[in-house]
Amino acid sequence: MTDTGSLLAKVVGPENLLMEDRVPEEYGHDESLAVAARPPRYVVRPAATAEVSEILAVAAMQRVPVTARGSGTGLCGACVPGADGIVVSFERMNRVVEIDADNHAAVVQPGVTLAELDDHAAEFGLCYPVRPGEPSASVGGTIATNAGGMHAVRYGVTRHHVLGVEAVLASGEIVRSGGKYVKTSTGYDLTQLLVGSEGTLALVTEAVLRLKPRAGHGATVLAPFATAEEIARAVPCLLARGLDPLALEYVDMLTMAAMTAQQDLGLGIPQQVRDTALAYLVVVLEGQSADRVEADVESLGGQLLELGAADVYVLPAPAARRLIEARERAFWASKAAGADEIVDIVVPRASLPRLFAAADVIAGDSGSIITGCGHAGDGNVHLAVFQPDERRRDKVLRRLFRAGTDLGGAISGEHGIGTAKKRYFLELEDPAKVQLMRRIKHAFDPDGILNPGVLFD
């Protein structure tokens, strides 16, 4: 056993240290389609913040790179480790420490999954509203990438629900920021700086999360449209009229076909409508009163028809549930269909028609297929790119990202940069901002041992 291995074994015990050929394949990858797996030299499974502190102290002394890992459900390669590095797996730090019903807050360790947190919150009539689409995702991972999801149109993304964190710096020092309070004007907001930092600044070992009251009633409405551009133009109108949906999703024809086929899901839409609809709008409403939800559905139906929907379908609860599950698993449907990459560009929602038009031109010019779905309510689209030639695909991605940034958007709305999109990020982002980010990185991690190669070279 190497010196580093011996030191790590003293921290977590030999049974919680995996080395070299004993490291299972799963620790070397996430779900990115474009980033190759790379097994680490060490995997450590700490049980407490103090152990994480000691691990990072060892790594700092030995100058060994460290990558944090939750459930490995990310899509940008951010938890793919260095070949000679340490993976800190939070699978044993998976405790819901507290559900504070009075303050609508949860205190959790990073290895807790979203499904586990939701189950605990439900016992108090509360919910954690961030739903990135994968219930097995860990809280720590969603904090690292600032995950979003379908509920972001109403509730926002992860950073809007992280009230505080406990974190370990690269030196091994433990810091706490924020708490169960909902506002602060006391120095730099380190909590929000760590959210979305992809494990490059510190390792979060505990989080205080904002919870919301659980709604008692809901309804799901499906509206076919002739084009995705028509949906994109309709969405701002719906929101301007006071619609406050839980989810507001667009799904194009090809993605809907793949989703429903994978789930063996029939939605009762007549064939003649399916033949003319190139895109669908899915609207989820919720509320504490059944009468109010019913009234909102009736009003919504009239507005959708006025805005160009071919028809409006209020789905029965079982079909609605399965459709939302299918939408949450759209990535897997695209992967099964052979997609070569998935991107999640975000633009101002009023600019979605122009982004869709640009994607059509890019697909035609390059001989690619570009399909997708996305969060129409917040301008975040998930495009599946089918282009097996690596060089041509690189040009397609660059043009898509350029189209998004030219419209005032960003490369990623919720998946993160990781290593998959790093070269595009460094090329398209303002150099002054990148240099500022590098200086922040150096202040937190002067020796560069935390997730090196993610975000920056």
XYZ file of C-alpha atoms in Angstrom:
457
model
C 0.000 0.000 0.000
C 1.333 3.448 -0.958
C 1.927 6.185 1.623
C -1.226 8.000 0.468
C -3.225 4.801 0.732
C -1.936 4.128 4.235
C -2.863 7.627 5.362
C -6.349 7.380 3.850
C -6.925 3.980 5.435
C -6.169 5.476 8.838
C -8.885 8.073 8.257
C -11.788 5.932 6.992
C -10.655 2.399 7.873
C -9.380 -0.177 5.371
C -12.942 -1.378 4.660
C -13.875 2.078 3.333
C -10.846 2.496 1.093
C -10.795 1.015 -2.405
C -7.578 1.100 -4.393
C -6.517 0.608 -8.003
C -7.829 -2.723 -9.337
C -10.323 -2.955 -6.455
C -12.121 0.225 -7.590
C -15.470 -0.677 -9.231
C -16.058 0.707 -12.713
C -18.984 2.876 -11.555
C -16.677 5.321 -9.748
C -15.000 6.354 -12.997
C -17.892 7.952 -14.858
C -21.167 9.824 -14.723
C -23.963 9.709 -17.352
C -22.292 12.060 -19.851
C -22.432 10.786 -23.428
C -19.193 12.505 -24.414
C -16.753 12.001 -21.517
C -14.855 8.725 -21.326
C -14.699 6.827 -18.044
C -11.483 7.075 -16.052
C -11.080 5.069 -12.844
C -9.384 6.812 -9.910
C -6.528 5.348 -7.914
C -8.400 5.659 -4.617
C -12.026 5.725 -3.507
C -12.710 6.767 0.074
C -16.118 6.567 1.743
C -16.165 8.912 4.742
C -18.919 8.843 7.356
C -18.518 12.338 8.843
C -17.307 15.838 8.090
C -14.256 15.332 10.289
C -13.154 12.440 8.080
C -13.620 14.556 4.935
C -11.425 17.195 6.563
C -8.691 14.651 7.246
C -8.937 13.249 3.716
C -8.426 16.682 2.198
C -5.550 17.371 4.564
C -3.883 14.170 3.299
C -4.588 15.127 -0.321
C -3.159 18.615 0.217
C -0.016 17.224 1.823
C 0.461 14.633 -0.927
C -0.675 16.945 -3.776
C -3.238 14.370 -4.929
C -6.320 15.552 -6.884
C -9.739 15.047 -5.280
C -13.138 14.579 -6.902
C -16.380 14.493 -4.935
C -19.044 11.990 -5.964
C -22.701 11.572 -5.103
C -24.935 9.299 -7.183
C -23.046 9.855 -10.449
C -26.153 10.984 -12.365
C -24.576 14.145 -13.809
C -24.413 14.796 -17.543
C -21.260 16.877 -18.025
C -18.364 14.739 -16.770
C -17.869 16.829 -13.618
C -17.350 13.799 -11.382
C -15.078 11.862 -13.750
C -11.874 11.708 -11.646
C -8.210 12.057 -12.405
C -6.475 8.736 -13.048
C -4.131 9.219 -10.092
C -6.679 10.901 -7.889
C -8.995 10.335 -4.957
C -12.755 10.019 -5.267
C -14.567 11.076 -2.107
C -17.813 9.145 -2.307
C -20.572 10.445 -0.054
C -22.616 7.245 -0.128
C -22.215 6.753 3.647
C -23.038 10.384 4.443
C -26.683 9.921 3.549
C -28.609 11.039 6.591
C -31.534 13.439 6.800
C -30.382 15.190 9.962
C -33.541 17.201 10.551
C -36.846 18.276 9.064
C -37.682 21.587 10.738
C -41.387 22.058 9.976
C -41.585 25.392 11.804
C -38.865 26.942 9.657
C -39.699 24.958 6.497
C -36.113 23.716 6.332
C -34.278 20.426 6.013
C -30.741 19.700 7.194
C -29.186 16.888 5.173
C -25.890 15.237 4.372
C -24.749 15.305 0.717
C -25.368 11.617 -0.018
C -29.118 11.871 0.625
C -31.048 11.328 -2.599
C -33.856 13.584 -3.749
C -36.314 10.692 -3.384
C -35.235 10.087 0.212
C -35.518 13.771 1.066
C -38.976 13.953 -0.499
C -40.160 10.950 1.509
C -39.004 12.536 4.770
C -40.490 15.947 3.919
C -43.824 14.374 2.956
C -44.298 13.164 6.528
C -44.583 16.846 7.530
C -46.770 17.911 4.600
C -43.765 19.528 2.926
C -41.715 18.967 -0.214
C -38.331 19.828 -1.655
C -39.462 21.240 -5.016
C -36.271 20.823 -7.057
C -36.931 18.023 -9.556
C -34.077 17.636 -12.064
C -35.593 14.442 -13.455
C -33.597 11.794 -11.623
C -34.896 11.002 -8.108
C -31.773 8.992 -7.321
C -29.605 12.114 -7.731
C -27.841 13.123 -4.523
C -28.411 16.462 -2.832
C -24.671 17.135 -2.926
C -24.502 16.527 -6.652
C -27.440 18.809 -7.367
C -25.824 21.541 -5.286
C -22.556 21.100 -7.181
C -24.263 21.614 -10.551
C -27.067 23.959 -9.443
C -29.558 21.490 -10.881
C -32.925 22.709 -12.109
C -35.719 20.682 -13.650
C -39.374 20.955 -14.566
C -40.462 22.797 -11.418
C -38.018 25.667 -11.954
C -40.651 27.776 -13.742
C -42.448 28.142 -10.401
C -39.879 27.415 -7.714
C -36.520 28.215 -9.278
C -33.393 26.058 -9.303
C -31.254 24.541 -6.559
C -29.573 27.776 -5.505
C -32.967 29.269 -4.618
C -33.418 26.520 -2.012
C -29.958 26.261 -0.452
C -30.045 28.354 2.714
C -26.710 27.264 4.109
C -23.860 24.797 3.834
C -21.106 23.202 5.822
C -18.086 22.686 3.572
C -14.492 21.513 3.713
C -11.840 23.567 1.953
C -8.881 22.119 0.067
C -6.732 22.701 3.145
C -9.005 20.568 5.298
C -10.513 23.578 7.069
C -14.246 23.345 7.842
C -16.443 26.389 7.227
C -20.159 27.071 7.659
C -22.152 29.636 5.716
C -25.819 30.581 5.995
C -28.424 28.785 8.079
C -32.161 28.411 8.565
C -32.783 32.085 7.911
C -34.002 33.264 4.506
C -32.040 36.482 4.055
C -28.660 37.906 4.952
C -26.620 41.007 4.274
C -23.471 39.996 6.098
C -20.377 39.849 3.918
C -19.880 37.757 0.805
C -22.481 35.052 0.239
C -20.210 32.006 0.289
C -23.206 29.667 0.210
C -24.247 30.829 -3.233
C -20.657 30.878 -4.463
C -20.367 27.169 -3.703
C -23.677 26.281 -5.387
C -22.866 25.405 -8.990
C -19.094 25.319 -8.458
C -18.908 21.659 -9.536
C -16.635 20.554 -6.690
C -13.850 22.939 -7.672
C -13.959 25.217 -4.595
C -14.891 23.029 -1.614
C -16.681 19.798 -0.666
C -20.154 20.355 0.802
C -20.707 18.017 3.756
C -24.070 19.308 4.992
C -26.783 21.539 3.551
C -29.711 23.516 4.912
C -32.494 23.429 2.327
C -35.696 25.415 1.966
C -38.895 23.316 1.893
C -42.332 24.216 0.540
C -45.883 23.199 1.518
C -47.052 20.130 -0.366
C -49.969 20.794 -2.737
C -53.031 18.618 -2.390
C -54.416 18.764 -5.933
C -53.080 18.890 -9.468
C -53.867 18.486 -13.149
C -51.833 17.887 -16.308
C -52.809 19.403 -19.649
C -51.365 18.326 -23.004
C -51.682 20.584 -26.042
C -50.389 19.682 -29.529
C -49.099 22.521 -31.731
C -48.062 22.694 -35.366
C -44.498 23.756 -34.512
C -42.183 24.266 -31.545
C -41.933 27.937 -32.534
C -45.680 28.342 -31.947
C -45.259 26.904 -28.454
C -42.350 29.243 -27.762
C -44.453 32.232 -28.789
C -47.427 31.041 -26.727
C -45.518 30.580 -23.459
C -44.796 34.268 -22.701
C -48.450 35.047 -23.422
C -49.645 32.407 -20.958
C -47.325 33.650 -18.230
C -48.252 37.283 -18.880
C -51.897 36.358 -18.262
C -51.097 35.136 -14.774
C -50.548 31.415 -15.339
C -48.445 30.043 -12.462
C -47.708 26.460 -13.539
C -45.715 23.869 -11.667
C -44.251 22.767 -15.012
C -44.390 24.196 -18.517
C -42.632 21.822 -20.905
C -42.270 21.545 -24.641
C -41.612 18.201 -26.316
C -41.015 17.883 -30.051
C -42.635 15.184 -32.160
C -39.645 12.840 -32.366
C -38.891 13.061 -28.657
C -42.541 12.502 -27.749
C -42.594 9.402 -29.952
C -39.428 8.060 -28.318
C -40.679 8.824 -24.803
C -44.080 7.239 -25.237
C -42.659 4.201 -27.055
C -40.104 3.563 -24.315
C -42.811 3.792 -21.640
C -45.476 2.028 -23.791
C -47.681 5.031 -23.096
C -50.865 5.885 -24.980
C -52.247 9.386 -24.500
C -55.510 9.104 -26.415
C -54.564 11.643 -29.079
C -56.305 10.963 -32.433
C -54.078 9.941 -35.328
C -55.038 12.947 -37.431
C -53.825 15.256 -34.667
C -50.578 13.315 -34.239
C -49.996 13.544 -37.996
C -49.985 17.348 -37.938
C -48.480 18.128 -34.521
C -44.744 18.713 -34.599
C -44.543 19.688 -30.929
C -46.454 19.428 -27.667
C -46.848 21.677 -24.655
C -47.235 19.956 -21.280
C -48.652 22.115 -18.497
C -48.841 20.913 -14.891
C -50.991 22.889 -12.459
C -51.248 22.379 -8.724
C -52.975 23.951 -5.746
C -54.508 23.382 -2.346
C -58.094 23.540 -3.696
C -59.573 21.138 -6.232
C -62.070 23.798 -7.332
C -59.296 26.302 -7.972
C -57.269 23.825 -10.011
C -60.357 22.907 -12.047
C -61.067 26.574 -12.752
C -57.446 27.155 -13.769
C -57.578 24.183 -16.146
C -60.722 25.527 -17.806
C -59.179 28.964 -18.241
C -55.927 27.470 -19.521
C -57.737 25.352 -22.127
C -59.394 28.387 -23.662
C -56.127 30.306 -23.753
C -54.254 27.434 -25.400
C -56.822 27.161 -28.187
C -56.706 30.913 -28.689
C -52.902 30.726 -28.968
C -52.973 28.083 -31.692
C -53.168 24.666 -30.042
C -54.767 22.026 -32.250
C -56.669 20.697 -29.233
C -56.399 20.446 -25.460
C -56.331 17.220 -23.447
C -56.697 17.012 -19.684
C -54.962 13.756 -18.889
C -56.324 11.227 -16.383
C -54.116 10.989 -13.308
C -52.426 7.670 -14.226
C -51.605 8.836 -17.764
C -50.441 12.212 -16.440
C -48.119 10.559 -13.948
C -46.632 8.289 -16.590
C -46.173 11.169 -19.035
C -44.254 13.194 -16.445
C -42.158 10.136 -15.637
C -41.479 9.694 -19.351
C -40.493 13.363 -19.657
C -38.152 12.995 -16.689
C -36.538 10.055 -18.463
C -36.293 11.769 -21.852
C -32.488 11.617 -21.624
C -32.633 7.831 -21.492
C -35.016 7.738 -24.441
C -32.613 9.896 -26.469
C -29.656 7.782 -25.384
C -31.483 4.591 -26.368
C -32.239 6.148 -29.763
C -28.510 6.704 -30.317
C -28.016 10.390 -29.490
C -24.361 11.416 -29.611
C -24.683 14.378 -27.240
C -27.255 16.225 -25.156
C -27.009 19.991 -24.605
C -29.060 22.207 -22.294
C -28.727 25.721 -23.655
C -30.679 28.456 -21.862
C -31.898 31.698 -23.430
C -34.429 34.355 -22.444
C -37.711 32.506 -22.977
C -38.935 35.052 -25.529
C -35.884 34.141 -27.648
C -36.796 30.446 -27.898
C -38.328 30.761 -31.409
C -35.048 32.167 -32.706
C -33.061 29.403 -31.011
C -35.315 26.733 -32.529
C -34.946 28.356 -35.952
C -31.157 28.437 -35.572
C -31.097 24.760 -34.537
C -33.074 23.835 -37.663
C -30.557 25.660 -39.868
C -27.584 24.067 -38.086
C -29.105 20.605 -38.438
C -29.732 21.097 -42.153
C -26.298 22.537 -42.867
C -24.477 19.734 -41.056
C -26.589 16.725 -42.038
C -27.435 16.189 -38.369
C -30.643 15.445 -36.543
C -31.384 17.777 -33.627
C -34.449 16.974 -31.552
C -35.470 17.704 -28.030
C -37.648 18.891 -25.246
C -37.201 21.380 -22.493
C -38.393 23.820 -19.918
C -40.279 26.268 -22.109
C -41.229 28.331 -19.071
C -37.633 29.309 -18.295
C -35.963 29.113 -21.707
C -33.874 26.004 -20.977
C -33.931 23.497 -23.837
C -32.473 19.998 -23.960
C -31.391 19.210 -27.491
C -30.306 15.727 -28.530
C -27.714 15.871 -31.292
C -27.429 12.884 -33.627
C -24.136 13.318 -35.475
C -21.675 10.403 -35.194
C -18.771 12.185 -36.910
C -16.792 13.771 -34.089
C -15.460 16.725 -36.066
C -18.825 17.588 -37.546
C -20.465 17.178 -34.144
C -17.928 19.566 -32.606
C -18.878 22.197 -35.203
C -22.582 21.589 -34.560
C -22.161 22.038 -30.817
C -20.065 25.163 -31.252
C -22.705 26.704 -33.527
C -25.528 25.767 -31.134
C -23.720 27.256 -28.150
C -22.849 30.374 -30.152
C -26.491 30.751 -31.183
C -27.531 30.558 -27.528
C -24.970 33.060 -26.263
C -25.696 35.459 -29.150
C -29.326 35.475 -27.977
C -28.248 36.560 -24.509
C -28.203 33.047 -23.066
C -25.654 30.608 -21.695
C -24.141 27.262 -22.630
C -25.767 25.366 -19.767
C -28.916 26.074 -17.797
C -28.686 23.214 -15.311
C -26.354 20.365 -16.317
C -23.124 22.267 -15.728
C -19.866 22.611 -17.678
C -17.721 19.797 -16.274
C -15.231 18.633 -18.854
C -17.766 17.967 -21.626
C -18.400 21.653 -22.389
C -15.186 23.174 -21.043
C -13.636 24.076 -24.377
C -16.813 25.839 -25.522
C -17.143 27.654 -22.203
C -13.559 28.926 -22.362
C -13.981 29.983 -25.984
C -17.330 31.750 -25.698
C -17.278 33.236 -22.195
C -15.993 36.741 -21.491
C -12.220 36.350 -20.830
C -12.356 38.867 -17.981
C -15.007 36.775 -16.235
C -12.997 33.589 -16.756
C -9.909 35.196 -15.243
C -11.950 36.367 -12.259
C -13.262 32.828 -11.800
C -9.702 31.502 -11.933
C -8.682 33.912 -9.167
C -11.626 32.782 -7.042
C -10.596 29.177 -7.649
C -7.030 29.978 -6.551
C -8.262 31.695 -3.373
C -10.220 28.596 -2.339
C -7.801 25.995 -3.696
C -4.299 27.438 -4.198
C -2.718 24.084 -5.039
C -5.452 23.168 -7.537
C -6.304 19.761 -6.053
C -10.111 20.037 -6.139
C -11.529 18.593 -9.366
C -8.733 19.814 -11.609
C -9.648 19.956 -15.284
C -13.293 20.809 -14.573
C -14.337 24.278 -15.797
C -10.694 25.252 -16.432
C -7.624 23.603 -17.952
